[in-house]
């Protein structure tokens, strides 16, 4: 079984050795509008596992360390380029999308070196470094190589035509294929390697002799054969690796395939996953030993789960570090935060950016914490909002406590010292400090600091009104 890129990359960029180790450049075609996606966004910016399709391709390409990477673009170039600024690529504009052969022709003039040319379509996101390396290695330097795979239902993918001896003779598109050719199960991935010098000769000779009246890169195969240049088809065992994204259905198919493979890799690393078909990793998930993940968990950005961490169902974690022994119960959302050992969060908790929970801290149901430090063993068990606060160790915060941190213009800080006890339903009007071992009576609106080791409470006069009559509903028809 092939390997998948899971945490950044599992592949080392093994340099090619031997006779086929000539330098190479990469051309990635990404100019098509992607009409079949029925979207205003360029197709290659649609995301798979939280990352644009094109970036999957470019990350894989980067592993190969090519001499140069040219990306052909056509639509919304500014957005495409600004989102892709972390990649070292040269951009080539294709003003009109006249076909894959035309796009290659545009890019060819941008090549700065004369090594081999590895051509990739920017809408094939799951191609692996290993398969590209195999293609480069297996194809002799003077030959043309194409990655193919076998599919029982090849749909509208280009068919690999072979002669009686099994030699590749051409690639034919579905709409141009004869009935006999439509029965061919070996398809074109759209990934090829060409000798640089032959392209100079072949590209001007491409003709729009097809149903779409476009210039097809696929026609280069028949040209190579007629010029006596050997063509090698390198087969990829798992077809999901070379599937392109043309429609939303295809994108969701690849998303699920990718997520499933990530789940398999995690289970191989010892993670217990309740259902590998109900997990989403949109970034890098790093795990310790004996981690348990329940259904529908979503991991975004950089997430670390320490030894023995348990993630309940429907939990959403984004850029979170959770240390050993911690538990996140169902339906909790945690973002840009750090949880130390043995913390407990949820169910139904929201931990917003800038929060640090110290060892053994507990955040219960319907509690929101933002930009706050919560000390060791401190408990905020029910229905509270704690924002911009510095809460000490072993503090107990009762149900319904609210930090009033915003005065309409500025945010203010609440400081709660060690072992303070905040009664239910208190409002802490920041800036305010609650001293060590202080107690706040239930329902206190704290507008000044509370001294340590004292009871502070808002004096409210409790009144009982005798002979008071509760309003009653009039019965209908009376
Ligand atoms: C193409 C292949 C088909 C192959 C399939 C694999 C051709 C003629 N057909 O079909 O044999 O099985 O890919 O996924 O090559 N593009 C440009 N400029 C253009 C046209 C396309 O940059 O003028 C880019 C697109 O953005 C896309 C890629 O080239 O990233 C492929 O184009 P697409 O229209 O998706 O080709 P397919 O119909 O999928
Ligand atoms: Ca395609």
Short mmCIF file of C-alpha atoms and ligand atoms in Angstrom, two decimals:
data_model
loop_
_atom_site.label_atom_id
_atom_site.label_comp_id
_atom_site.label_asym_id
_atom_site.label_seq_id
_atom_site.Cartn_x
_atom_site.Cartn_y
_atom_site.Cartn_z
CA UNK A 1 0.00 0.00 0.00
CA UNK A 2 1.24 3.44 -0.80
CA UNK A 3 2.21 5.92 1.88
CA UNK A 4 0.43 9.20 2.41
CA UNK A 5 1.66 12.56 3.49
CA UNK A 6 0.22 12.96 6.95
CA UNK A 7 2.15 15.24 9.23
CA UNK A 8 3.73 17.64 6.78
CA UNK A 9 5.46 14.85 4.97
CA UNK A 10 6.47 11.31 5.67
CA UNK A 11 8.76 11.26 2.68
CA UNK A 12 12.33 12.26 2.67
CA UNK A 13 13.33 13.90 -0.54
CA UNK A 14 15.49 11.07 -1.73
CA UNK A 15 17.59 12.37 -4.57
CA UNK A 16 17.41 10.41 -7.76
CA UNK A 17 20.44 8.32 -8.42
CA UNK A 18 21.85 6.74 -11.53
CA UNK A 19 21.28 7.35 -15.21
CA UNK A 20 17.89 9.06 -14.89
CA UNK A 21 19.05 11.61 -12.35
CA UNK A 22 19.19 14.58 -14.74
CA UNK A 23 17.89 17.82 -13.25
CA UNK A 24 14.29 18.68 -13.88
CA UNK A 25 11.81 21.54 -13.64
CA UNK A 26 8.14 21.35 -12.78
CA UNK A 27 5.25 22.92 -14.66
CA UNK A 28 1.90 22.94 -12.87
CA UNK A 29 -1.21 23.87 -14.84
CA UNK A 30 -3.72 25.86 -12.84
CA UNK A 31 -5.28 28.26 -15.33
CA UNK A 32 -8.59 26.54 -15.92
CA UNK A 33 -11.64 28.24 -14.45
CA UNK A 34 -12.99 24.94 -13.22
CA UNK A 35 -16.45 25.53 -14.67
CA UNK A 36 -17.64 22.15 -13.45
CA UNK A 37 -17.15 23.27 -9.83
CA UNK A 38 -19.97 25.82 -10.37
CA UNK A 39 -18.09 28.30 -8.21
CA UNK A 40 -16.73 31.84 -8.47
CA UNK A 41 -13.39 30.76 -6.97
CA UNK A 42 -10.62 29.33 -9.16
CA UNK A 43 -10.78 25.55 -8.83
CA UNK A 44 -7.26 25.14 -7.46
CA UNK A 45 -8.11 27.38 -4.49
CA UNK A 46 -10.87 25.10 -3.30
CA UNK A 47 -9.69 23.42 -0.15
CA UNK A 48 -9.01 19.79 0.60
CA UNK A 49 -8.24 19.06 4.26
CA UNK A 50 -8.26 22.82 4.89
CA UNK A 51 -5.58 23.56 2.28
CA UNK A 52 -5.99 24.77 -1.32
CA UNK A 53 -5.78 21.94 -3.84
CA UNK A 54 -2.85 23.67 -5.56
CA UNK A 55 -0.89 23.83 -2.30
CA UNK A 56 -1.16 20.05 -1.90
CA UNK A 57 0.50 19.73 -5.31
CA UNK A 58 3.14 22.37 -4.55
CA UNK A 59 3.98 20.81 -1.15
CA UNK A 60 4.58 17.50 -2.89
CA UNK A 61 6.63 19.17 -5.61
CA UNK A 62 8.76 20.97 -3.00
CA UNK A 63 9.79 17.58 -1.59
CA UNK A 64 11.37 16.78 -4.97
CA UNK A 65 13.58 19.90 -4.96
CA UNK A 66 13.17 20.74 -8.66
CA UNK A 67 15.36 23.32 -10.40
CA UNK A 68 12.35 25.55 -10.99
CA UNK A 69 8.58 25.42 -10.51
CA UNK A 70 6.35 27.28 -12.95
CA UNK A 71 2.64 27.66 -12.22
CA UNK A 72 0.33 28.58 -15.10
CA UNK A 73 -2.59 30.71 -13.97
CA UNK A 74 -5.48 32.40 -15.67
CA UNK A 75 -8.09 33.64 -13.25
CA UNK A 76 -7.97 35.76 -10.10
CA UNK A 77 -4.20 35.80 -10.29
CA UNK A 78 -3.83 38.28 -7.44
CA UNK A 79 -5.70 36.09 -4.99
CA UNK A 80 -3.94 32.97 -6.22
CA UNK A 81 -0.51 34.57 -5.91
CA UNK A 82 -1.08 36.17 -2.53
CA UNK A 83 -2.36 32.90 -1.07
CA UNK A 84 0.60 31.07 -2.58
CA UNK A 85 3.32 33.54 -1.51
CA UNK A 86 5.01 30.99 0.78
CA UNK A 87 5.98 28.88 -2.21
CA UNK A 88 8.95 29.57 -4.42
CA UNK A 89 7.30 29.50 -7.83
CA UNK A 90 7.43 31.44 -11.09
CA UNK A 91 4.04 32.54 -12.39
CA UNK A 92 3.07 32.33 -16.03
CA UNK A 93 -0.14 33.90 -17.24
CA UNK A 94 -2.30 32.08 -19.77
CA UNK A 95 -4.60 34.77 -21.08
CA UNK A 96 -7.06 32.43 -22.76
CA UNK A 97 -7.61 28.85 -21.71
CA UNK A 98 -7.04 27.11 -25.00
CA UNK A 99 -6.23 23.72 -23.51
CA UNK A 100 -3.60 21.87 -21.49
CA UNK A 101 -1.21 21.81 -24.47
CA UNK A 102 -1.56 25.57 -24.86
CA UNK A 103 -0.95 26.08 -21.13
CA UNK A 104 2.21 23.97 -21.36
CA UNK A 105 3.32 26.03 -24.36
CA UNK A 106 2.90 29.25 -22.30
CA UNK A 107 4.92 27.81 -19.43
CA UNK A 108 7.69 26.37 -21.59
CA UNK A 109 8.93 29.85 -22.48
CA UNK A 110 9.28 30.59 -18.74
CA UNK A 111 11.66 27.68 -18.13
CA UNK A 112 15.10 28.84 -17.13
CA UNK A 113 16.86 25.49 -17.38
CA UNK A 114 17.04 22.71 -19.93
CA UNK A 115 16.64 19.71 -17.65
CA UNK A 116 13.65 17.40 -17.95
CA UNK A 117 10.14 18.81 -17.59
CA UNK A 118 7.76 17.24 -15.08
CA UNK A 119 4.22 18.31 -15.99
CA UNK A 120 1.49 18.22 -13.35
CA UNK A 121 -2.12 19.35 -13.37
CA UNK A 122 -2.87 21.59 -10.41
CA UNK A 123 -6.18 19.82 -9.78
CA UNK A 124 -4.67 16.45 -8.82
CA UNK A 125 -4.01 17.01 -5.10
CA UNK A 126 -3.18 13.59 -3.65
CA UNK A 127 -0.26 12.65 -5.85
CA UNK A 128 2.62 11.52 -3.64
CA UNK A 129 6.28 12.37 -3.79
CA UNK A 130 7.05 8.64 -4.03
CA UNK A 131 5.02 8.22 -7.24
CA UNK A 132 6.60 11.27 -8.84
CA UNK A 133 10.04 10.00 -7.89
CA UNK A 134 9.20 6.62 -9.40
CA UNK A 135 8.08 8.26 -12.64
CA UNK A 136 11.28 10.29 -12.86
CA UNK A 137 13.41 7.31 -11.99
CA UNK A 138 11.71 4.77 -14.25
CA UNK A 139 11.63 7.02 -17.32
CA UNK A 140 14.89 7.12 -19.28
CA UNK A 141 16.18 10.66 -19.73
CA UNK A 142 15.52 10.66 -23.49
CA UNK A 143 12.03 9.16 -23.13
CA UNK A 144 8.57 10.39 -22.24
CA UNK A 145 6.91 9.06 -19.09
CA UNK A 146 3.27 9.20 -18.04
CA UNK A 147 1.64 8.13 -14.77
CA UNK A 148 -1.39 5.94 -15.36
CA UNK A 149 -3.78 3.93 -13.24
CA UNK A 150 -6.49 1.38 -13.80
CA UNK A 151 -10.11 2.21 -12.98
CA UNK A 152 -13.14 0.02 -13.48
CA UNK A 153 -15.24 3.13 -14.12
CA UNK A 154 -12.91 5.58 -15.86
CA UNK A 155 -15.65 8.20 -16.45
CA UNK A 156 -14.40 11.13 -18.54
CA UNK A 157 -10.70 10.55 -17.99
CA UNK A 158 -8.30 10.23 -20.92
CA UNK A 159 -7.71 6.62 -22.03
CA UNK A 160 -4.24 5.13 -22.55
CA UNK A 161 -4.17 3.53 -25.99
CA UNK A 162 -1.70 0.66 -26.51
CA UNK A 163 -0.79 -1.35 -29.59
CA UNK A 164 -0.85 -5.17 -29.89
CA UNK A 165 2.56 -5.35 -28.23
CA UNK A 166 1.35 -3.35 -25.25
CA UNK A 167 3.29 -0.22 -26.20
CA UNK A 168 1.61 3.11 -25.48
CA UNK A 169 0.66 4.82 -28.74
CA UNK A 170 -1.63 7.68 -27.71
CA UNK A 171 -3.94 9.20 -25.12
CA UNK A 172 -7.48 9.76 -26.26
CA UNK A 173 -10.04 11.95 -24.47
CA UNK A 174 -13.44 10.44 -23.72
CA UNK A 175 -15.30 12.78 -26.04
CA UNK A 176 -12.97 11.84 -28.92
CA UNK A 177 -12.79 8.12 -28.15
CA UNK A 178 -14.26 5.28 -30.20
CA UNK A 179 -16.51 2.78 -28.42
CA UNK A 180 -13.65 0.30 -28.26
CA UNK A 181 -11.38 2.96 -26.71
CA UNK A 182 -14.05 3.84 -24.14
CA UNK A 183 -13.73 0.27 -22.82
CA UNK A 184 -10.08 0.89 -21.90
CA UNK A 185 -9.63 0.90 -18.14
CA UNK A 186 -6.14 2.39 -18.02
CA UNK A 187 -6.40 6.16 -17.67
CA UNK A 188 -4.19 9.23 -17.91
CA UNK A 189 -3.33 10.93 -14.61
CA UNK A 190 -2.19 14.12 -16.34
CA UNK A 191 1.28 13.72 -14.89
CA UNK A 192 4.13 13.35 -17.38
CA UNK A 193 7.86 13.80 -17.77
CA UNK A 194 9.23 15.11 -21.07
CA UNK A 195 12.72 15.73 -22.41
CA UNK A 196 13.11 19.53 -22.60
CA UNK A 197 14.46 19.66 -26.14
CA UNK A 198 11.65 17.58 -27.69
CA UNK A 199 9.02 19.93 -26.30
CA UNK A 200 10.58 22.79 -28.27
CA UNK A 201 9.83 20.80 -31.40
CA UNK A 202 6.45 19.31 -30.43
CA UNK A 203 4.61 22.21 -28.76
CA UNK A 204 4.33 24.39 -31.90
CA UNK A 205 3.01 21.34 -33.78
CA UNK A 206 -0.03 20.81 -31.50
CA UNK A 207 -3.33 21.17 -33.37
CA UNK A 208 -6.86 21.66 -31.99
CA UNK A 209 -8.07 18.55 -33.80
CA UNK A 210 -10.53 17.40 -31.18
CA UNK A 211 -14.10 17.81 -30.02
CA UNK A 212 -13.24 20.76 -27.75
CA UNK A 213 -11.02 22.39 -30.39
CA UNK A 214 -8.32 22.85 -27.77
CA UNK A 215 -4.59 22.18 -27.78
CA UNK A 216 -4.17 18.99 -25.77
CA UNK A 217 -1.01 18.08 -23.83
CA UNK A 218 -2.15 14.49 -24.25
CA UNK A 219 -1.42 14.71 -27.99
CA UNK A 220 2.29 14.93 -27.16
CA UNK A 221 2.22 11.19 -26.50
CA UNK A 222 1.27 10.27 -30.08
CA UNK A 223 3.81 12.83 -31.34
CA UNK A 224 6.57 11.21 -29.30
CA UNK A 225 5.62 7.79 -30.67
CA UNK A 226 5.63 9.03 -34.28
CA UNK A 227 9.04 10.64 -33.72
CA UNK A 228 10.39 7.36 -32.34
CA UNK A 229 10.80 8.67 -28.79
CA UNK A 230 10.00 5.87 -26.33
CA UNK A 231 6.93 6.38 -24.12
CA UNK A 232 6.78 4.66 -20.75
CA UNK A 233 3.58 4.31 -18.71
CA UNK A 234 4.23 4.06 -15.00
CA UNK A 235 1.27 2.56 -13.17
CA UNK A 236 0.05 3.83 -9.79
CA UNK A 237 -1.70 1.15 -7.74
CA UNK A 238 -4.08 3.34 -5.76
CA UNK A 239 -6.12 5.42 -8.19
CA UNK A 240 -7.21 8.01 -5.58
CA UNK A 241 -3.65 9.30 -5.76
CA UNK A 242 -4.06 10.45 -9.35
CA UNK A 243 -7.70 11.50 -9.37
CA UNK A 244 -8.39 15.09 -10.40
CA UNK A 245 -10.93 17.47 -8.94
CA UNK A 246 -13.41 18.71 -11.51
CA UNK A 247 -16.64 18.71 -9.51
CA UNK A 248 -17.75 19.19 -5.91
CA UNK A 249 -18.53 15.45 -5.73
CA UNK A 250 -15.00 14.57 -6.78
CA UNK A 251 -13.62 16.99 -4.19
CA UNK A 252 -15.68 15.45 -1.41
CA UNK A 253 -14.69 11.95 -2.56
CA UNK A 254 -10.99 12.85 -2.33
CA UNK A 255 -11.52 14.65 0.98
CA UNK A 256 -13.00 11.51 2.52
CA UNK A 257 -10.32 9.29 0.97
CA UNK A 258 -7.61 11.57 2.34
CA UNK A 259 -9.16 11.78 5.81
CA UNK A 260 -9.60 8.02 5.95
CA UNK A 261 -5.95 7.49 5.09
CA UNK A 262 -4.92 9.93 7.82
CA UNK A 263 -7.07 8.03 10.32
CA UNK A 264 -5.43 4.76 9.26
CA UNK A 265 -1.96 6.28 9.81
CA UNK A 266 -2.98 7.54 13.26
CA UNK A 267 -4.33 4.13 14.22
CA UNK A 268 -1.05 2.62 13.06
CA UNK A 269 0.60 4.99 15.53
CA UNK A 270 -1.57 3.56 18.32
CA UNK A 271 -4.43 6.07 18.44
CA UNK A 272 -7.86 4.62 19.21
CA UNK A 273 -10.30 6.14 16.72
CA UNK A 274 -13.93 5.19 17.19
CA UNK A 275 -14.74 5.62 13.50
CA UNK A 276 -11.98 6.33 10.94
CA UNK A 277 -14.67 7.59 8.55
CA UNK A 278 -15.75 10.31 10.96
CA UNK A 279 -12.62 12.33 11.66
CA UNK A 280 -11.25 15.45 9.96
CA UNK A 281 -7.66 16.62 10.17
CA UNK A 282 -7.09 19.95 8.45
CA UNK A 283 -3.49 20.53 9.34
CA UNK A 284 -0.91 18.69 11.45
CA UNK A 285 -2.06 16.42 14.24
CA UNK A 286 0.67 15.23 16.51
CA UNK A 287 -0.13 12.51 19.06
CA UNK A 288 1.36 10.77 22.09
CA UNK A 289 0.57 7.26 23.31
CA UNK A 290 -2.92 5.95 24.10
CA UNK A 291 -4.84 8.86 22.66
CA UNK A 292 -8.56 8.25 22.16
CA UNK A 293 -10.64 10.14 19.59
CA UNK A 294 -14.41 9.82 19.47
CA UNK A 295 -16.53 10.49 16.38
CA UNK A 296 -16.75 13.74 14.40
CA UNK A 297 -13.70 15.41 15.92
CA UNK A 298 -12.16 18.17 13.78
CA UNK A 299 -8.49 19.13 14.12
CA UNK A 300 -7.31 22.30 12.44
CA UNK A 301 -3.87 23.88 12.17
CA UNK A 302 -1.25 22.55 14.59
CA UNK A 303 -2.75 20.29 17.24
CA UNK A 304 -0.81 18.27 19.79
CA UNK A 305 -2.45 15.62 21.96
CA UNK A 306 -0.29 14.27 24.78
CA UNK A 307 -0.27 10.74 26.22
CA UNK A 308 -3.68 9.43 27.24
CA UNK A 309 -5.64 12.46 26.01
CA UNK A 310 -9.30 11.71 25.36
CA UNK A 311 -11.24 13.72 22.78
CA UNK A 312 -15.01 13.37 22.98
CA UNK A 313 -17.48 13.45 20.11
CA UNK A 314 -18.00 16.61 18.00
CA UNK A 315 -14.98 18.39 19.45
CA UNK A 316 -13.35 21.11 17.32
CA UNK A 317 -9.71 21.93 18.08
CA UNK A 318 -7.67 24.56 16.26
CA UNK A 319 -4.01 25.26 17.09
CA UNK A 320 -4.19 23.65 20.49
CA UNK A 321 -1.63 21.95 22.68
CA UNK A 322 -3.21 19.50 25.10
CA UNK A 323 -0.91 17.79 27.59
CA UNK A 324 -1.08 14.27 28.99
CA UNK A 325 -4.13 12.92 30.76
CA UNK A 326 -6.49 15.70 29.72
CA UNK A 327 -10.06 15.10 28.62
CA UNK A 328 -12.12 17.24 26.26
CA UNK A 329 -15.76 16.25 26.53
CA UNK A 330 -18.36 16.35 23.77
CA UNK A 331 -19.18 19.44 21.71
CA UNK A 332 -16.36 21.64 22.96
CA UNK A 333 -14.49 24.16 20.81
CA UNK A 334 -10.91 25.15 21.67
CA UNK A 335 -8.76 27.57 19.67
CA UNK A 336 -5.17 28.88 20.04
CA UNK A 337 -4.84 27.64 23.61
CA UNK A 338 -2.63 25.52 25.82
CA UNK A 339 -3.98 22.91 28.22
CA UNK A 340 -1.57 21.42 30.76
CA UNK A 341 -1.68 17.91 32.23
CA UNK A 342 -4.92 16.41 33.51
CA UNK A 343 -7.22 19.26 32.60
CA UNK A 344 -10.90 18.68 31.88
CA UNK A 345 -13.00 20.70 29.46
CA UNK A 346 -16.68 20.51 28.54
CA UNK A 347 -19.07 19.18 27.53
CA UNK A 348 -20.23 22.26 25.56
CA UNK A 349 -17.30 24.49 26.55
CA UNK A 350 -15.69 27.20 24.44
CA UNK A 351 -12.04 28.06 25.01
CA UNK A 352 -11.04 31.05 22.92
CA UNK A 353 -7.57 32.24 21.85
CA UNK A 354 -4.92 33.09 24.41
CA UNK A 355 -6.11 30.74 27.14
CA UNK A 356 -3.80 28.66 29.32
CA UNK A 357 -5.15 26.03 31.67
CA UNK A 358 -2.73 24.87 34.36
CA UNK A 359 -2.54 21.28 35.62
CA UNK A 360 -5.83 19.83 36.75
CA UNK A 361 -7.94 22.88 35.88
CA UNK A 362 -11.54 22.14 35.05
CA UNK A 363 -13.80 24.04 32.66
CA UNK A 364 -17.34 22.70 32.70
CA UNK A 365 -20.45 22.94 30.57
CA UNK A 366 -21.51 26.17 28.90
CA UNK A 367 -18.39 27.98 30.08
CA UNK A 368 -16.56 30.42 27.79
CA UNK A 369 -12.98 31.37 28.58
CA UNK A 370 -11.00 33.92 26.54
CA UNK A 371 -7.44 35.17 26.83
CA UNK A 372 -7.09 34.01 30.40
CA UNK A 373 -4.76 32.02 32.60
CA UNK A 374 -6.56 29.51 34.79
CA UNK A 375 -4.48 28.20 37.69
CA UNK A 376 -3.81 24.68 38.97
CA UNK A 377 -6.85 22.77 40.14
CA UNK A 378 -9.16 25.73 39.58
CA UNK A 379 -12.77 24.88 38.75
CA UNK A 380 -15.19 26.84 36.57
CA UNK A 381 -17.89 24.27 36.29
CA UNK A 382 -21.05 25.85 34.91
CA UNK A 383 -22.40 28.64 32.71
CA UNK A 384 -19.69 31.31 33.07
CA UNK A 385 -17.78 33.84 31.00
CA UNK A 386 -14.18 34.45 32.02
CA UNK A 387 -12.33 36.89 29.76
CA UNK A 388 -8.96 38.70 30.06
CA UNK A 389 -8.46 37.17 33.49
CA UNK A 390 -5.64 35.87 35.57
CA UNK A 391 -7.08 33.22 37.85
CA UNK A 392 -4.89 31.65 40.53
CA UNK A 393 -4.65 28.09 41.85
CA UNK A 394 -7.49 26.18 43.54
CA UNK A 395 -10.04 28.88 42.85
CA UNK A 396 -13.69 27.88 42.78
CA UNK A 397 -15.89 29.87 40.43
CA UNK A 398 -19.61 29.24 40.91
CA UNK A 399 -22.29 28.91 38.27
CA UNK A 400 -23.16 31.95 36.20
CA UNK A 401 -20.11 34.08 37.05
CA UNK A 402 -19.36 36.76 34.47
CA UNK A 403 -16.29 38.92 34.08
CA UNK A 404 -17.47 42.27 32.76
CA UNK A 405 -14.23 42.89 30.88
CA UNK A 406 -15.39 45.39 28.26
CA UNK A 407 -16.55 48.91 29.03
CA UNK A 408 -17.58 49.63 25.46
CA UNK A 409 -14.17 51.02 24.52
CA UNK A 410 -11.47 49.00 26.25
CA UNK A 411 -10.91 45.52 27.63
CA UNK A 412 -9.96 45.33 31.32
CA UNK A 413 -8.34 42.65 33.40
CA UNK A 414 -9.75 40.60 36.27
CA UNK A 415 -7.31 39.11 38.76
CA UNK A 416 -8.46 36.35 41.07
CA UNK A 417 -5.86 35.18 43.58
CA UNK A 418 -5.28 31.61 44.88
CA UNK A 419 -8.06 29.80 46.73
CA UNK A 420 -10.66 32.51 46.25
CA UNK A 421 -14.29 31.35 46.20
CA UNK A 422 -16.66 33.19 43.88
CA UNK A 423 -20.33 32.55 44.66
CA UNK A 424 -22.82 31.87 41.92
CA UNK A 425 -24.05 34.56 39.60
CA UNK A 426 -21.44 37.20 40.49
CA UNK A 427 -20.51 40.01 38.09
CA UNK A 428 -16.87 41.00 38.30
CA UNK A 429 -16.59 44.49 36.83
CA UNK A 430 -13.03 44.80 35.54
CA UNK A 431 -10.48 46.08 36.25
CA UNK A 432 -10.80 44.35 39.58
CA UNK A 433 -8.75 42.13 41.89
CA UNK A 434 -10.03 39.47 44.25
CA UNK A 435 -7.60 38.69 47.05
CA UNK A 436 -6.26 35.35 48.22
CA UNK A 437 -8.85 33.13 49.94
CA UNK A 438 -11.46 35.85 49.49
CA UNK A 439 -15.10 34.80 49.31
CA UNK A 440 -17.73 36.54 47.20
CA UNK A 441 -21.36 36.08 48.17
CA UNK A 442 -23.74 34.81 45.52
CA UNK A 443 -25.05 37.49 43.18
CA UNK A 444 -22.39 40.07 44.07
CA UNK A 445 -21.70 42.82 41.57
CA UNK A 446 -18.07 43.55 42.34
CA UNK A 447 -17.11 47.09 41.35
CA UNK A 448 -14.03 47.41 43.58
CA UNK A 449 -11.30 45.03 44.74
CA UNK A 450 -12.26 42.29 47.21
CA UNK A 451 -9.80 41.96 50.13
CA UNK A 452 -8.13 38.63 50.88
CA UNK A 453 -9.59 36.22 53.45
CA UNK A 454 -12.82 38.23 53.78
CA UNK A 455 -16.41 37.80 52.65
CA UNK A 456 -17.49 40.43 50.17
CA UNK A 457 -21.09 40.69 49.06
CA UNK A 458 -23.46 43.26 47.59
CA UNK A 459 -25.94 44.12 50.33
CA UNK A 460 -29.35 43.67 48.91
CA UNK A 461 -32.36 44.07 51.12
CA UNK A 462 -34.44 40.93 50.98
CA UNK A 463 -38.14 41.77 51.36
CA UNK A 464 -41.25 39.61 51.72
CA UNK A 465 -44.60 41.19 50.82
CA UNK A 466 -47.53 39.66 52.62
CA UNK A 467 -50.97 39.41 50.98
CA UNK A 468 -49.41 39.71 47.51
CA UNK A 469 -51.59 38.09 44.85
CA UNK A 470 -49.99 36.37 41.94
CA UNK A 471 -51.65 37.31 38.60
CA UNK A 472 -53.76 34.49 37.16
CA UNK A 473 -54.87 33.77 33.60
CA UNK A 474 -58.55 34.39 32.79
CA UNK A 475 -60.16 31.17 31.60
CA UNK A 476 -61.69 31.40 28.10
CA UNK A 477 -65.49 31.92 27.82
CA UNK A 478 -65.89 33.36 31.32
C1 LIG B 1 -7.17 16.10 -18.27
C2 LIG B 1 -6.58 15.24 -19.40
C3 LIG B 1 -7.12 13.83 -19.25
C4 LIG B 1 -6.75 13.28 -17.91
C5 LIG B 1 -7.22 14.20 -16.80
C6 LIG B 1 -6.62 13.76 -15.47
C7 LIG B 1 -6.16 16.69 -21.29
C8 LIG B 1 -6.62 17.13 -22.63
N1 LIG B 1 -6.91 15.82 -20.67
O1 LIG B 1 -8.56 16.18 -18.46
O2 LIG B 1 -6.55 13.00 -20.26
O3 LIG B 1 -7.30 11.99 -17.75
O4 LIG B 1 -6.80 15.55 -17.02
O5 LIG B 1 -7.11 14.50 -14.40
O6 LIG B 1 -5.11 17.12 -20.86
N2 LIG B 1 -5.62 23.96 -17.59
C9 LIG B 1 -4.93 25.12 -17.86
N3 LIG B 1 -5.18 25.77 -19.03
C10 LIG B 1 -6.06 25.32 -19.94
C11 LIG B 1 -6.76 24.12 -19.66
C12 LIG B 1 -6.52 23.45 -18.47
O7 LIG B 1 -4.10 25.57 -17.06
O8 LIG B 1 -6.21 25.97 -20.98
C13 LIG B 1 -5.35 23.26 -16.32
C14 LIG B 1 -6.57 23.19 -15.42
O9 LIG B 1 -6.60 24.30 -14.52
C15 LIG B 1 -6.37 21.87 -14.67
C16 LIG B 1 -5.54 21.03 -15.64
O10 LIG B 1 -5.00 21.92 -16.60
O11 LIG B 1 -5.64 22.06 -13.48
C17 LIG B 1 -6.36 19.96 -16.35
O12 LIG B 1 -7.42 20.56 -17.06
P1 LIG B 1 -8.88 19.95 -17.02
O13 LIG B 1 -9.75 20.81 -17.85
O14 LIG B 1 -9.29 19.70 -15.63
O15 LIG B 1 -8.64 18.58 -17.79
P2 LIG B 1 -9.48 17.25 -17.67
O16 LIG B 1 -10.74 17.39 -18.44
O17 LIG B 1 -9.59 16.85 -16.27
CA1 LIG B 2 -9.15 17.79 -14.30
#
